[in-house]
Short mmCIF file of C-alpha atoms in Angstrom, two decimals:
data_model
loop_
_atom_site.label_atom_id
_atom_site.label_comp_id
_atom_site.label_asym_id
_atom_site.label_seq_id
_atom_site.Cartn_x
_atom_site.Cartn_y
_atom_site.Cartn_z
CA MET A 14 -44.47 5.19 -2.31
CA PHE A 15 -46.67 3.86 0.52
CA ASP A 16 -47.37 7.34 1.92
CA ASP A 17 -48.36 7.19 5.62
CA PHE A 18 -47.39 3.51 5.88
CA VAL A 19 -44.84 2.44 8.48
CA THR A 20 -42.08 -0.13 8.08
CA ASP A 21 -41.19 -2.87 10.56
CA ARG A 22 -39.00 -5.90 10.88
CA ILE A 23 -40.91 -8.59 12.77
CA ASP A 24 -39.51 -11.85 14.11
CA VAL A 25 -42.00 -14.61 13.31
CA GLY A 26 -39.92 -17.49 14.66
CA GLN A 27 -38.03 -19.10 11.80
CA ALA A 28 -37.67 -15.83 9.89
CA GLU A 29 -37.62 -12.08 10.29
CA LEU A 30 -39.98 -10.34 7.89
CA PHE A 31 -39.74 -6.86 6.44
CA VAL A 32 -43.23 -5.36 6.29
CA ARG A 33 -45.05 -2.13 5.47
CA HIS A 34 -48.45 -1.53 7.01
CA GLY A 35 -50.93 1.29 7.21
CA GLY A 36 -54.54 2.35 6.95
CA SER A 37 -57.43 1.50 9.26
CA GLY A 38 -60.31 -0.94 9.26
CA PRO A 39 -60.61 -4.71 8.68
CA PRO A 40 -57.14 -6.13 7.94
CA VAL A 41 -56.05 -7.24 4.48
CA LEU A 42 -52.76 -9.07 3.91
CA LEU A 43 -51.20 -8.62 0.44
CA LEU A 44 -48.71 -11.30 -0.69
CA HIS A 45 -46.46 -10.70 -3.70
CA GLY A 46 -45.19 -13.23 -6.22
CA HIS A 47 -41.88 -14.12 -7.84
CA PRO A 48 -39.58 -12.27 -8.36
CA ARG A 49 -41.28 -9.20 -6.91
CA THR A 50 -41.16 -7.76 -3.40
CA HIS A 51 -43.86 -6.18 -1.25
CA ALA A 52 -43.37 -3.02 -3.34
CA THR A 53 -45.42 -4.53 -6.19
CA TRP A 54 -48.48 -3.41 -4.16
CA HIS A 55 -47.48 0.26 -3.95
CA ARG A 56 -50.32 1.37 -6.26
CA VAL A 57 -52.98 -0.87 -4.68
CA ALA A 58 -52.24 -0.51 -0.95
CA PRO A 59 -53.04 3.23 -0.72
CA LEU A 60 -56.37 2.63 -2.47
CA LEU A 61 -57.33 0.05 0.16
CA ALA A 62 -55.97 1.96 3.17
CA PRO A 63 -58.99 4.30 3.70
CA ASP A 64 -61.16 1.25 4.47
CA HIS A 65 -58.66 -1.39 5.59
CA THR A 66 -55.54 -1.95 7.61
CA VAL A 67 -53.21 -3.08 4.83
CA VAL A 68 -50.19 -5.31 5.52
CA CYS A 69 -47.55 -5.85 2.81
CA PRO A 70 -44.65 -8.14 3.78
CA ASP A 71 -41.74 -9.54 1.86
CA LEU A 72 -42.15 -13.33 1.94
CA ARG A 73 -39.34 -15.21 3.65
CA GLY A 74 -36.40 -15.40 1.27
CA TYR A 75 -37.62 -12.45 -0.79
CA GLY A 76 -36.75 -8.78 -0.68
CA ARG A 77 -35.54 -7.59 2.68
CA SER A 78 -36.90 -10.52 4.69
CA SER A 79 -34.45 -13.05 6.10
CA LYS A 80 -33.30 -16.14 4.24
CA PRO A 81 -33.50 -19.18 6.56
CA PRO A 82 -31.12 -22.08 5.86
CA THR A 83 -32.64 -24.71 3.63
CA THR A 84 -32.81 -28.49 3.97
CA ALA A 85 -32.65 -31.42 1.57
CA ASP A 86 -36.44 -31.43 1.14
CA HIS A 87 -36.59 -27.60 0.77
CA ALA A 88 -39.32 -27.47 3.46
CA PRO A 89 -38.10 -24.16 4.94
CA TYR A 90 -39.36 -22.58 1.70
CA SER A 91 -42.62 -24.47 1.59
CA LYS A 92 -45.86 -22.56 1.39
CA ARG A 93 -46.82 -24.19 4.69
CA ALA A 94 -43.81 -22.57 6.36
CA MET A 95 -44.54 -19.23 4.69
CA ALA A 96 -48.19 -19.42 5.73
CA GLY A 97 -47.08 -19.96 9.31
CA ASP A 98 -44.96 -16.83 9.00
CA MET A 99 -48.02 -14.85 7.94
CA VAL A 100 -50.17 -15.98 10.86
CA ALA A 101 -47.39 -15.02 13.27
CA LEU A 102 -46.90 -11.68 11.50
CA MET A 103 -50.57 -10.75 11.60
CA ARG A 104 -50.89 -11.74 15.25
CA ALA A 105 -47.83 -9.63 16.08
CA LEU A 106 -49.63 -6.69 14.46
CA GLY A 107 -52.80 -7.42 16.44
CA HIS A 108 -54.86 -9.23 13.80
CA ASP A 109 -56.21 -12.70 14.60
CA ARG A 110 -58.52 -12.78 11.55
CA PHE A 111 -57.90 -11.17 8.20
CA ALA A 112 -58.49 -11.29 4.46
CA VAL A 113 -55.56 -12.40 2.31
CA VAL A 114 -54.73 -11.53 -1.30
CA GLY A 115 -52.03 -13.53 -3.09
CA HIS A 116 -50.47 -13.14 -6.52
CA ASP A 117 -48.34 -15.76 -8.29
CA ARG A 118 -46.18 -17.52 -5.64
CA GLY A 119 -47.95 -15.46 -2.99
CA ALA A 120 -51.21 -17.03 -4.13
CA TYR A 121 -49.88 -20.43 -3.08
CA VAL A 122 -49.05 -19.04 0.35
CA ALA A 123 -52.52 -17.49 0.57
CA GLN A 124 -54.13 -20.79 -0.43
CA ARG A 125 -52.11 -22.68 2.17
CA LEU A 126 -53.16 -20.12 4.79
CA ALA A 127 -56.80 -20.81 3.94
CA PHE A 128 -56.30 -24.57 4.27
CA ASP A 129 -54.01 -24.73 7.29
CA HIS A 130 -55.33 -21.72 9.24
CA ALA A 131 -58.99 -21.58 8.27
CA ASP A 132 -59.88 -19.92 11.57
CA ALA A 133 -57.66 -16.95 10.68
CA VAL A 134 -58.70 -16.28 7.07
CA THR A 135 -61.98 -14.46 6.41
CA HIS A 136 -61.61 -14.04 2.62
CA LEU A 137 -59.18 -15.43 0.04
CA VAL A 138 -58.33 -13.50 -3.13
CA VAL A 139 -56.23 -15.36 -5.70
CA LEU A 140 -54.63 -13.54 -8.62
CA ASP A 141 -53.66 -15.31 -11.85
CA SER A 142 -52.92 -18.68 -10.30
CA VAL A 143 -54.35 -22.16 -9.78
CA PRO A 144 -53.13 -24.53 -7.04
CA ILE A 145 -49.68 -26.05 -7.56
CA GLY A 146 -51.09 -29.55 -7.29
CA GLU A 147 -53.68 -28.75 -9.95
CA ALA A 148 -51.14 -27.22 -12.33
CA LEU A 149 -48.74 -30.15 -12.05
CA ALA A 150 -51.49 -32.77 -12.32
CA ARG A 151 -52.57 -31.16 -15.61
CA CYS A 152 -49.01 -30.60 -16.86
CA ASP A 153 -48.58 -31.33 -20.56
CA ALA A 154 -46.25 -30.21 -23.33
CA GLY A 155 -48.03 -26.87 -23.61
CA PHE A 156 -47.65 -26.14 -19.90
CA ALA A 157 -44.02 -27.26 -19.96
CA ALA A 158 -43.26 -24.97 -22.90
CA ARG A 159 -44.84 -21.92 -21.25
CA TRP A 160 -43.85 -22.63 -17.64
CA TRP A 161 -40.45 -24.23 -18.19
CA HIS A 162 -38.99 -21.89 -15.57
CA TRP A 163 -40.74 -23.94 -12.84
CA PHE A 164 -38.56 -26.91 -13.74
CA PHE A 165 -35.41 -24.89 -14.40
CA LEU A 166 -35.63 -23.08 -11.06
CA GLY A 167 -36.82 -26.18 -9.24
CA GLN A 168 -34.17 -28.70 -10.29
CA THR A 169 -30.95 -29.20 -8.33
CA ALA A 170 -28.66 -31.19 -10.65
CA LYS A 171 -27.55 -27.99 -12.41
CA PRO A 172 -28.68 -25.19 -10.08
CA ALA A 173 -30.20 -22.16 -11.75
CA GLU A 174 -28.52 -19.67 -9.44
CA ARG A 175 -25.28 -19.56 -11.43
CA VAL A 176 -27.13 -18.67 -14.64
CA ILE A 177 -29.33 -16.03 -13.01
CA ASN A 178 -26.55 -14.37 -11.02
CA ALA A 179 -24.44 -13.96 -14.16
CA ASP A 180 -26.88 -11.24 -15.33
CA PRO A 181 -29.96 -10.76 -13.12
CA ASP A 182 -31.24 -7.81 -15.13
CA ALA A 183 -31.28 -9.81 -18.35
CA TRP A 184 -32.88 -12.81 -16.64
CA TYR A 185 -35.71 -10.98 -14.89
CA GLY A 186 -36.23 -8.30 -17.51
CA ALA A 187 -38.52 -5.91 -15.61
CA GLY A 188 -38.15 -2.14 -15.70
CA PRO A 189 -39.23 1.03 -13.89
CA GLU A 190 -41.68 1.94 -16.64
CA GLN A 191 -44.06 -0.82 -15.56
CA MET A 192 -43.25 -1.02 -11.87
CA GLY A 193 -42.59 2.61 -10.94
CA ALA A 194 -39.14 3.95 -10.05
CA GLU A 195 -39.18 3.27 -6.31
CA ALA A 196 -40.71 -0.19 -6.62
CA TYR A 197 -38.16 -1.04 -9.29
CA GLU A 198 -35.34 0.10 -7.01
CA ASP A 199 -36.55 -2.31 -4.31
CA PHE A 200 -36.90 -5.13 -6.84
CA HIS A 201 -33.51 -4.38 -8.43
CA ARG A 202 -31.75 -4.52 -5.08
CA ALA A 203 -33.36 -7.89 -4.33
CA ILE A 204 -32.50 -9.62 -7.60
CA HIS A 205 -28.85 -8.56 -7.28
CA ASP A 206 -28.54 -10.35 -3.92
CA PRO A 207 -27.35 -13.93 -4.54
CA GLU A 208 -28.90 -15.07 -1.25
CA THR A 209 -32.29 -13.82 -2.44
CA VAL A 210 -31.87 -15.55 -5.81
CA HIS A 211 -31.05 -18.80 -4.01
CA ALA A 212 -34.06 -18.45 -1.72
CA MET A 213 -36.36 -17.80 -4.69
CA CYS A 214 -35.10 -20.98 -6.34
CA GLU A 215 -35.75 -22.84 -3.08
CA ASP A 216 -39.34 -21.60 -3.26
CA TYR A 217 -39.68 -23.38 -6.63
CA ARG A 218 -37.91 -26.51 -5.38
CA ALA A 219 -40.38 -26.71 -2.53
CA GLY A 220 -43.17 -26.16 -5.05
CA LEU A 221 -42.30 -29.27 -7.03
CA GLY A 222 -41.99 -31.39 -3.88
CA VAL A 223 -43.49 -30.66 -0.49
CA ASP A 224 -45.97 -28.07 -1.76
CA ARG A 225 -47.37 -30.40 -4.38
CA ALA A 226 -47.61 -33.14 -1.74
CA ALA A 227 -49.61 -30.82 0.54
CA ASP A 228 -52.05 -29.96 -2.26
CA ASP A 229 -52.39 -33.61 -3.25
CA ALA A 230 -53.11 -34.56 0.38
CA ASP A 231 -55.85 -31.93 0.60
CA ARG A 232 -57.40 -33.16 -2.64
CA ALA A 233 -57.25 -36.83 -1.56
CA ALA A 234 -58.88 -36.00 1.77
CA GLY A 235 -61.62 -33.97 0.10
CA ARG A 236 -60.65 -30.78 1.92
CA ARG A 237 -61.85 -27.50 0.40
CA VAL A 238 -61.23 -23.86 1.20
CA ALA A 239 -63.98 -22.89 3.63
CA CYS A 240 -63.95 -19.10 3.29
CA PRO A 241 -65.26 -17.16 0.29
CA VAL A 242 -62.81 -17.08 -2.65
CA LEU A 243 -62.37 -14.40 -5.31
CA PHE A 244 -60.31 -15.51 -8.31
CA LEU A 245 -59.13 -12.83 -10.74
CA TRP A 246 -57.04 -13.55 -13.79
CA ALA A 247 -55.34 -11.56 -16.54
CA THR A 248 -56.66 -11.66 -20.08
CA ARG A 249 -53.14 -11.05 -21.40
CA ASP A 250 -51.61 -14.00 -19.58
CA ASP A 251 -52.19 -17.71 -20.20
CA MET A 252 -54.83 -18.81 -17.68
CA GLU A 253 -57.53 -19.19 -20.32
CA ASP A 254 -55.18 -20.81 -22.84
CA LEU A 255 -54.11 -23.42 -20.29
CA TYR A 256 -57.37 -24.07 -18.47
CA GLY A 257 -60.25 -22.87 -20.65
CA ASP A 258 -62.49 -21.62 -17.86
CA PRO A 259 -60.01 -21.14 -15.00
CA LEU A 260 -62.83 -20.27 -12.60
CA ALA A 261 -64.07 -23.84 -12.97
CA VAL A 262 -60.68 -25.08 -11.75
CA TRP A 263 -61.04 -23.18 -8.50
CA ARG A 264 -64.57 -24.45 -7.95
CA ALA A 265 -63.07 -27.89 -7.38
CA TRP A 266 -60.98 -26.48 -4.51
CA ALA A 267 -63.43 -24.23 -2.68
CA SER A 268 -67.10 -24.12 -1.78
CA ASP A 269 -67.78 -20.42 -2.44
CA VAL A 270 -65.95 -19.14 -5.52
CA ARG A 271 -66.57 -16.14 -7.71
CA GLY A 272 -64.37 -14.20 -10.09
CA HIS A 273 -63.69 -12.68 -13.46
CA ALA A 274 -60.91 -11.65 -15.82
CA LEU A 275 -59.21 -8.26 -15.84
CA ASP A 276 -57.74 -6.67 -18.96
CA SER A 277 -54.15 -6.89 -17.76
CA GLY A 278 -50.83 -8.62 -18.05
CA HIS A 279 -49.65 -11.02 -15.35
CA HIS A 280 -48.75 -8.31 -12.81
CA LEU A 281 -52.26 -7.04 -12.10
CA ALA A 282 -51.26 -4.87 -9.14
CA GLU A 283 -48.94 -2.90 -11.40
CA ASP A 284 -51.09 -2.89 -14.56
CA VAL A 285 -54.65 -2.30 -13.27
CA PRO A 286 -54.41 -1.14 -9.63
CA ASP A 287 -57.71 0.75 -9.61
CA GLU A 288 -59.73 -2.17 -10.95
CA LEU A 289 -57.97 -4.60 -8.65
CA ALA A 290 -58.45 -2.49 -5.52
CA LYS A 291 -62.13 -2.02 -6.34
CA ALA A 292 -62.63 -5.77 -6.77
CA ILE A 293 -60.90 -6.52 -3.46
CA ARG A 294 -62.87 -3.85 -1.57
CA CYS A 295 -66.21 -5.05 -2.91
CA PHE A 296 -65.45 -8.70 -2.23
CA VAL A 297 -64.25 -8.18 1.35
CA ALA A 298 -67.23 -5.91 2.04
CA GLY A 299 -69.59 -8.58 0.76
CA ALA A 300 -70.94 -6.46 -2.08
#
């Protein structure tokens, strides 16, 4: 897994990030979602490495990255804080400007990077996700039924950690058949760490509060993502059921948007790595 990549632990200020990086060429930052780790990219990263320097970190709180103490407003797990981590990480590796690819929760970090650090982001690739502010503004009974975990993980009156930690394997339900044995081992170790489970819940708590507020502020101010955006979504997930034409949603948030569906389940990097890598390469190359 990740042949010829190197591993590092890099202090980015408020957190220490575990990261794998390798390849050569224009840099591409790959950001995983919940509850995965950087290892979700193990089939995609080697396909990009001949043409790109590929950087795959664990987000703060996830995997082998550190778990900063939280606060009452959950801001240490905001996408703004995580985006700041990524700028510091990439600069530490010698990259002032880079393309970023984000899946699931990582897509929210990638989006926040493009808004808050527009000078650093050359291209934004979003996988199977619309902005948090958009999703919550459109929330109805159908969304709540399908995405109830947002509200379960995000509430604090009866914290979800106790339920999850009672049987993490049953809760998360993934297996090595889909992920690959080594990636599953990394994932399995993470979900059995109560500190990681707590941090992942904090990610969702921030999502319902400070992250939504940041998206709403951008929308109210008329800010849009300035760099080119590629939006890819899975035909076997619920983007089309929830939003009809999900590409139209992103066109309200960015000036230059293109995209298409891939015949995949939610975890595109694991299901269709060849198609995904090809789409990323072509987009970043301007083809």
